[in-house]
Amino acid sequence: CTCKSWSDLISSSSFVRTHLNRNVTKHGRVYRLCLHHPNFDCQNGDGDPFVKEELQWSLFSNETFEECSKLSHPLGSTEHYGIYGSSNGLVCISDEILNFDSPIHIWNPSVRKLRTLPISTNVIKFGYVALQFGFHPGVNDYKAVRMMRTNKNALAVEVYTLRTDSWKMIEVIPPWLKCTWQHHKGTFFNGVAHHIIEKGPIFSIMSFDSGSEEFEEFLAPDAISNSWWLSIAVYKEQICLLFGFYGCEEEGMDKIDLWALQEKRWKQLSPFIYPLGHCYRIIGIGIDNELLMARRDFDKGVADLHLG
């Protein structure tokens, strides 16, 4: 009787919601899931040190970046899979190079469970595929958004809903997307897919709400002139743009400019400033609103992760 009542309790949607909200508020049990080479200290020698090594999934501490535990790949594969979003402990993985028929999986590393998404009935061959995944608080469900384009600028958008375990093709594409444009980076926040797109000399953010199934476009700040060192992320619960093109006035330092989308308008915030002299690459912004950057050491053939 006790086991049944406890099982009913922890399986209820209200208990799950309360538990997740508590962890999010207190940043409890936050880890970074990384795919890496088992040998962190490998050096460049006469041969390629990575050729015969298998890749390893591991959980790393959010605070110290120390490895906490190793994880077996859910499919037993040693091939490189891409991560296309995570939310509340669920991770969306698929092929590193996406195709229209790439298998998509939602994985819970904590309990070692995996769900393979059904194959879409809309079998159309597209030239480019973008995939994102996350939780939509407005509909209290998990969503995956797949955007596909052809060389003839046709755009197709499909939305997967976890509750119904099904895909839906979005029929209405706005006129401002029926033109020639280039896709850059994207992010998924509160059920909305955001993408940096480039139409001629103009950069903008295309957003798609997986709940209401509506599109919006936000022109980027005038200072953004190219896609180099341009990233999109979430900063203090707001969509933001990171741009590291302009130099820093402070000697021996470099900077990354930051804009946040507030009430559908961009507001420039204080930049992230970091030391010159290394090759850095923007990874994103962490749960504590700290800038994550990779510093590459080309002599040693390794990369380090840094907080900014």
XYZ file of C-alpha atoms in Angstrom:
308
model
C 0.000 0.000 0.000
C 2.807 2.390 0.872
C 4.711 1.678 -2.342
C 1.573 2.279 -4.407
C 0.792 5.590 -2.720
C 4.393 6.782 -3.105
C 4.425 5.691 -6.740
C 1.194 7.594 -7.397
C 2.643 10.661 -5.663
C 5.965 10.858 -7.508
C 4.279 10.050 -10.826
C 1.784 12.901 -10.515
C 2.302 15.959 -12.723
C 2.082 18.310 -9.730
C 4.915 16.499 -7.895
C 7.101 16.472 -11.012
C 6.446 20.183 -11.611
C 7.213 21.090 -7.980
C 10.402 19.007 -7.988
C 11.656 20.555 -11.246
C 10.830 24.101 -10.120
C 12.718 23.539 -6.870
C 15.816 22.330 -8.695
C 15.683 25.188 -11.194
C 15.244 27.820 -8.480
C 18.071 26.479 -6.324
C 20.219 25.388 -9.289
C 20.302 21.961 -7.718
C 21.845 19.004 -9.506
C 23.112 21.058 -12.452
C 25.668 19.302 -14.630
C 27.238 19.757 -18.030
C 26.930 16.843 -20.415
C 29.969 16.650 -22.685
C 31.171 14.361 -25.432
C 34.951 14.195 -25.206
C 38.054 12.120 -25.802
C 38.911 9.882 -22.828
C 42.455 11.254 -22.705
C 42.216 14.911 -21.704
C 46.003 15.362 -21.737
C 46.831 13.976 -25.160
C 49.540 15.866 -27.028
C 50.340 16.208 -30.696
C 53.026 13.701 -31.661
C 54.134 11.913 -34.773
C 50.680 10.416 -35.224
C 47.178 11.673 -34.696
C 46.362 11.056 -30.997
C 42.626 10.944 -31.650
C 42.488 8.411 -34.473
C 41.944 5.217 -32.478
C 40.282 6.667 -29.396
C 36.598 6.255 -28.672
C 34.457 9.166 -27.609
C 33.074 9.278 -24.068
C 29.951 10.898 -22.628
C 30.472 12.357 -19.134
C 28.741 14.619 -16.648
C 30.820 17.542 -15.372
C 30.239 19.760 -12.360
C 28.594 23.080 -13.217
C 30.852 24.862 -10.716
C 34.261 23.197 -11.010
C 34.084 21.532 -14.460
C 35.414 18.357 -12.826
C 34.238 15.055 -14.234
C 31.528 13.561 -12.001
C 30.561 10.379 -13.790
C 30.977 8.576 -17.083
C 27.920 7.662 -19.111
C 27.503 4.903 -21.611
C 26.130 6.074 -24.909
C 22.415 5.209 -24.931
C 22.752 3.347 -28.232
C 26.129 1.798 -27.523
C 27.619 3.783 -30.384
C 31.072 5.379 -30.505
C 30.094 7.702 -33.339
C 29.896 11.422 -32.654
C 26.309 12.464 -31.950
C 25.213 16.089 -31.713
C 23.291 17.571 -28.777
C 20.370 19.711 -29.918
C 18.976 20.913 -26.618
C 18.382 19.895 -23.021
C 15.747 20.680 -20.445
C 14.972 19.364 -16.961
C 17.437 16.510 -17.350
C 16.248 15.425 -20.812
C 18.705 15.666 -23.710
C 17.935 15.616 -27.425
C 20.591 13.880 -29.530
C 20.886 13.023 -33.201
C 23.453 12.740 -35.985
C 26.259 15.278 -35.971
C 25.376 16.124 -39.584
C 21.602 16.240 -39.767
C 19.583 14.890 -42.652
C 15.830 14.735 -43.197
C 15.810 11.093 -42.059
C 18.295 11.353 -39.160
C 17.052 9.430 -36.091
C 16.205 11.729 -33.177
C 16.325 10.571 -29.552
C 15.268 12.094 -26.234
C 17.583 10.752 -23.556
C 17.435 10.871 -19.764
C 21.023 10.084 -18.643
C 20.057 9.983 -14.959
C 17.712 7.007 -15.289
C 19.295 5.657 -18.503
C 16.057 5.859 -20.472
C 15.732 6.710 -24.162
C 12.826 7.547 -26.444
C 13.275 7.457 -30.199
C 11.013 9.937 -31.953
C 8.708 8.561 -34.659
C 9.661 9.095 -38.275
C 7.775 12.008 -39.772
C 5.155 11.119 -42.356
C 6.183 14.224 -44.303
C 8.988 12.558 -46.262
C 10.516 15.447 -48.214
C 14.196 15.752 -49.041
C 15.567 19.091 -47.889
C 19.056 20.489 -48.218
C 19.459 21.914 -44.724
C 18.065 20.800 -41.371
C 18.111 22.605 -38.017
C 16.887 20.844 -34.863
C 16.071 22.270 -31.429
C 14.489 20.851 -28.274
C 13.209 22.135 -24.945
C 10.337 22.609 -22.528
C 7.416 24.927 -23.282
C 6.016 26.206 -19.955
C 2.945 27.676 -21.647
C 1.665 24.278 -22.744
C 3.505 22.259 -20.055
C 5.079 19.930 -22.579
C 8.362 19.170 -24.322
C 8.789 20.209 -27.944
C 11.243 19.541 -30.750
C 11.363 21.916 -33.711
C 12.866 20.871 -37.018
C 13.411 23.482 -39.745
C 14.308 22.355 -43.258
C 15.267 24.304 -46.390
C 16.014 23.533 -50.014
C 18.329 25.326 -52.377
C 15.231 26.925 -53.886
C 14.540 28.748 -50.580
C 11.529 26.612 -49.661
C 11.146 26.366 -45.868
C 9.372 23.615 -43.961
C 8.860 23.535 -40.191
C 7.804 20.517 -38.148
C 6.973 20.405 -34.433
C 7.167 17.283 -32.283
C 5.100 17.094 -29.077
C 6.169 14.635 -26.393
C 2.689 14.189 -24.920
C 1.195 13.002 -28.212
C 4.448 11.480 -29.523
C 3.761 12.922 -32.960
C 4.986 15.448 -35.538
C 2.973 18.296 -37.035
C 3.861 20.189 -40.200
C 3.421 23.974 -39.950
C 1.397 25.029 -42.970
C 1.716 28.823 -42.864
C 5.170 30.327 -43.528
C 5.347 34.154 -43.330
C 6.172 36.101 -46.535
C 9.377 37.573 -45.076
C 10.868 34.064 -44.979
C 10.049 33.359 -48.631
C 13.244 34.901 -49.932
C 16.988 34.262 -50.109
C 18.533 34.159 -46.623
C 21.339 32.437 -44.764
C 20.918 30.623 -41.477
C 23.461 30.979 -38.670
C 23.266 29.967 -34.995
C 20.152 29.367 -32.915
C 18.876 28.703 -29.402
C 15.688 27.422 -27.766
C 14.142 29.183 -24.759
C 10.745 28.694 -23.102
C 9.409 26.780 -26.070
C 10.496 29.361 -28.647
C 13.112 28.597 -31.318
C 15.343 31.567 -32.138
C 17.667 31.724 -35.148
C 20.107 34.304 -36.485
C 19.386 34.819 -40.177
C 21.098 37.008 -42.773
C 19.199 38.582 -45.660
C 21.711 40.444 -47.803
C 23.455 42.985 -45.532
C 20.760 42.743 -42.856
C 20.900 40.466 -39.795
C 17.778 39.595 -37.829
C 16.408 37.084 -35.345
C 13.716 34.723 -36.541
C 11.638 33.329 -33.685
C 9.087 30.529 -33.799
C 6.818 29.705 -30.854
C 6.276 25.938 -30.803
C 3.108 26.391 -28.735
C 1.249 29.121 -30.631
C 3.005 28.163 -33.909
C 3.638 31.827 -34.715
C 6.700 33.458 -36.298
C 8.292 36.809 -35.422
C 11.271 38.754 -36.751
C 13.531 41.152 -34.818
C 16.111 43.208 -36.694
C 19.563 42.950 -35.117
C 21.387 46.076 -33.804
C 23.093 48.166 -36.499
C 26.523 47.436 -34.961
C 26.282 43.784 -36.030
C 27.858 43.705 -39.467
C 28.972 40.095 -40.001
C 28.514 36.577 -38.673
C 32.052 36.183 -37.322
C 32.035 36.051 -33.509
C 28.251 36.413 -33.519
C 26.288 34.160 -31.169
C 22.817 33.967 -29.664
C 22.163 32.820 -26.093
C 19.986 33.353 -23.009
C 21.150 35.901 -20.440
C 19.109 36.593 -17.293
C 16.001 34.982 -18.800
C 16.305 37.104 -21.960
C 17.391 36.347 -25.499
C 20.717 38.043 -26.135
C 23.254 38.563 -28.913
C 27.015 38.266 -28.346
C 29.350 39.991 -30.813
C 33.136 39.951 -30.459
C 34.126 41.961 -33.520
C 35.131 45.286 -31.963
C 38.284 45.778 -29.905
C 38.455 46.818 -26.267
C 39.710 50.242 -25.182
C 41.369 48.700 -22.125
C 44.990 47.766 -22.866
C 45.751 44.057 -22.998
C 42.067 43.137 -22.971
C 39.428 42.180 -25.495
C 35.640 42.324 -25.249
C 32.387 40.770 -26.379
C 29.497 43.194 -26.800
C 26.130 42.151 -25.409
C 22.559 43.078 -26.380
C 19.416 41.771 -24.664
C 15.954 41.608 -26.225
C 13.681 43.506 -23.845
C 10.040 44.128 -24.751
C 10.843 43.345 -28.397
C 13.648 45.932 -28.525
C 17.419 45.499 -28.187
C 19.179 47.041 -25.221
C 22.977 47.121 -25.099
C 24.391 45.899 -21.788
C 27.888 45.990 -20.302
C 30.306 43.882 -22.403
C 32.201 40.807 -21.278
C 35.906 41.690 -20.982
C 38.695 39.085 -21.062
C 42.526 38.989 -21.510
C 44.103 39.190 -24.959
C 46.691 36.725 -26.198
C 44.659 33.542 -26.680
C 42.297 32.161 -29.291
C 38.877 32.075 -27.650
C 35.586 30.770 -28.984
C 32.180 31.580 -27.502
C 30.392 28.508 -26.138
C 27.406 30.280 -24.599
C 26.102 31.622 -21.293
C 25.732 29.326 -18.299
C 22.908 28.973 -15.804
C 24.643 31.491 -13.502
C 24.787 34.076 -16.325
C 28.520 33.577 -16.789
C 30.091 33.596 -20.244
C 31.486 30.209 -21.293
C 34.440 30.287 -23.665
C 36.807 27.682 -25.099
C 40.494 28.623 -25.224
C 42.371 26.673 -27.875
C 46.022 25.737 -27.552
C 47.165 24.881 -31.068
C 50.631 23.799 -29.874
C 49.218 21.135 -27.560
C 46.170 20.307 -29.666
C 43.780 20.735 -26.731
C 41.127 23.195 -25.597
C 40.255 24.528 -22.145
C 36.880 25.731 -20.889
C 36.792 29.134 -19.177
C 34.275 31.269 -17.341
C 33.987 34.977 -18.087
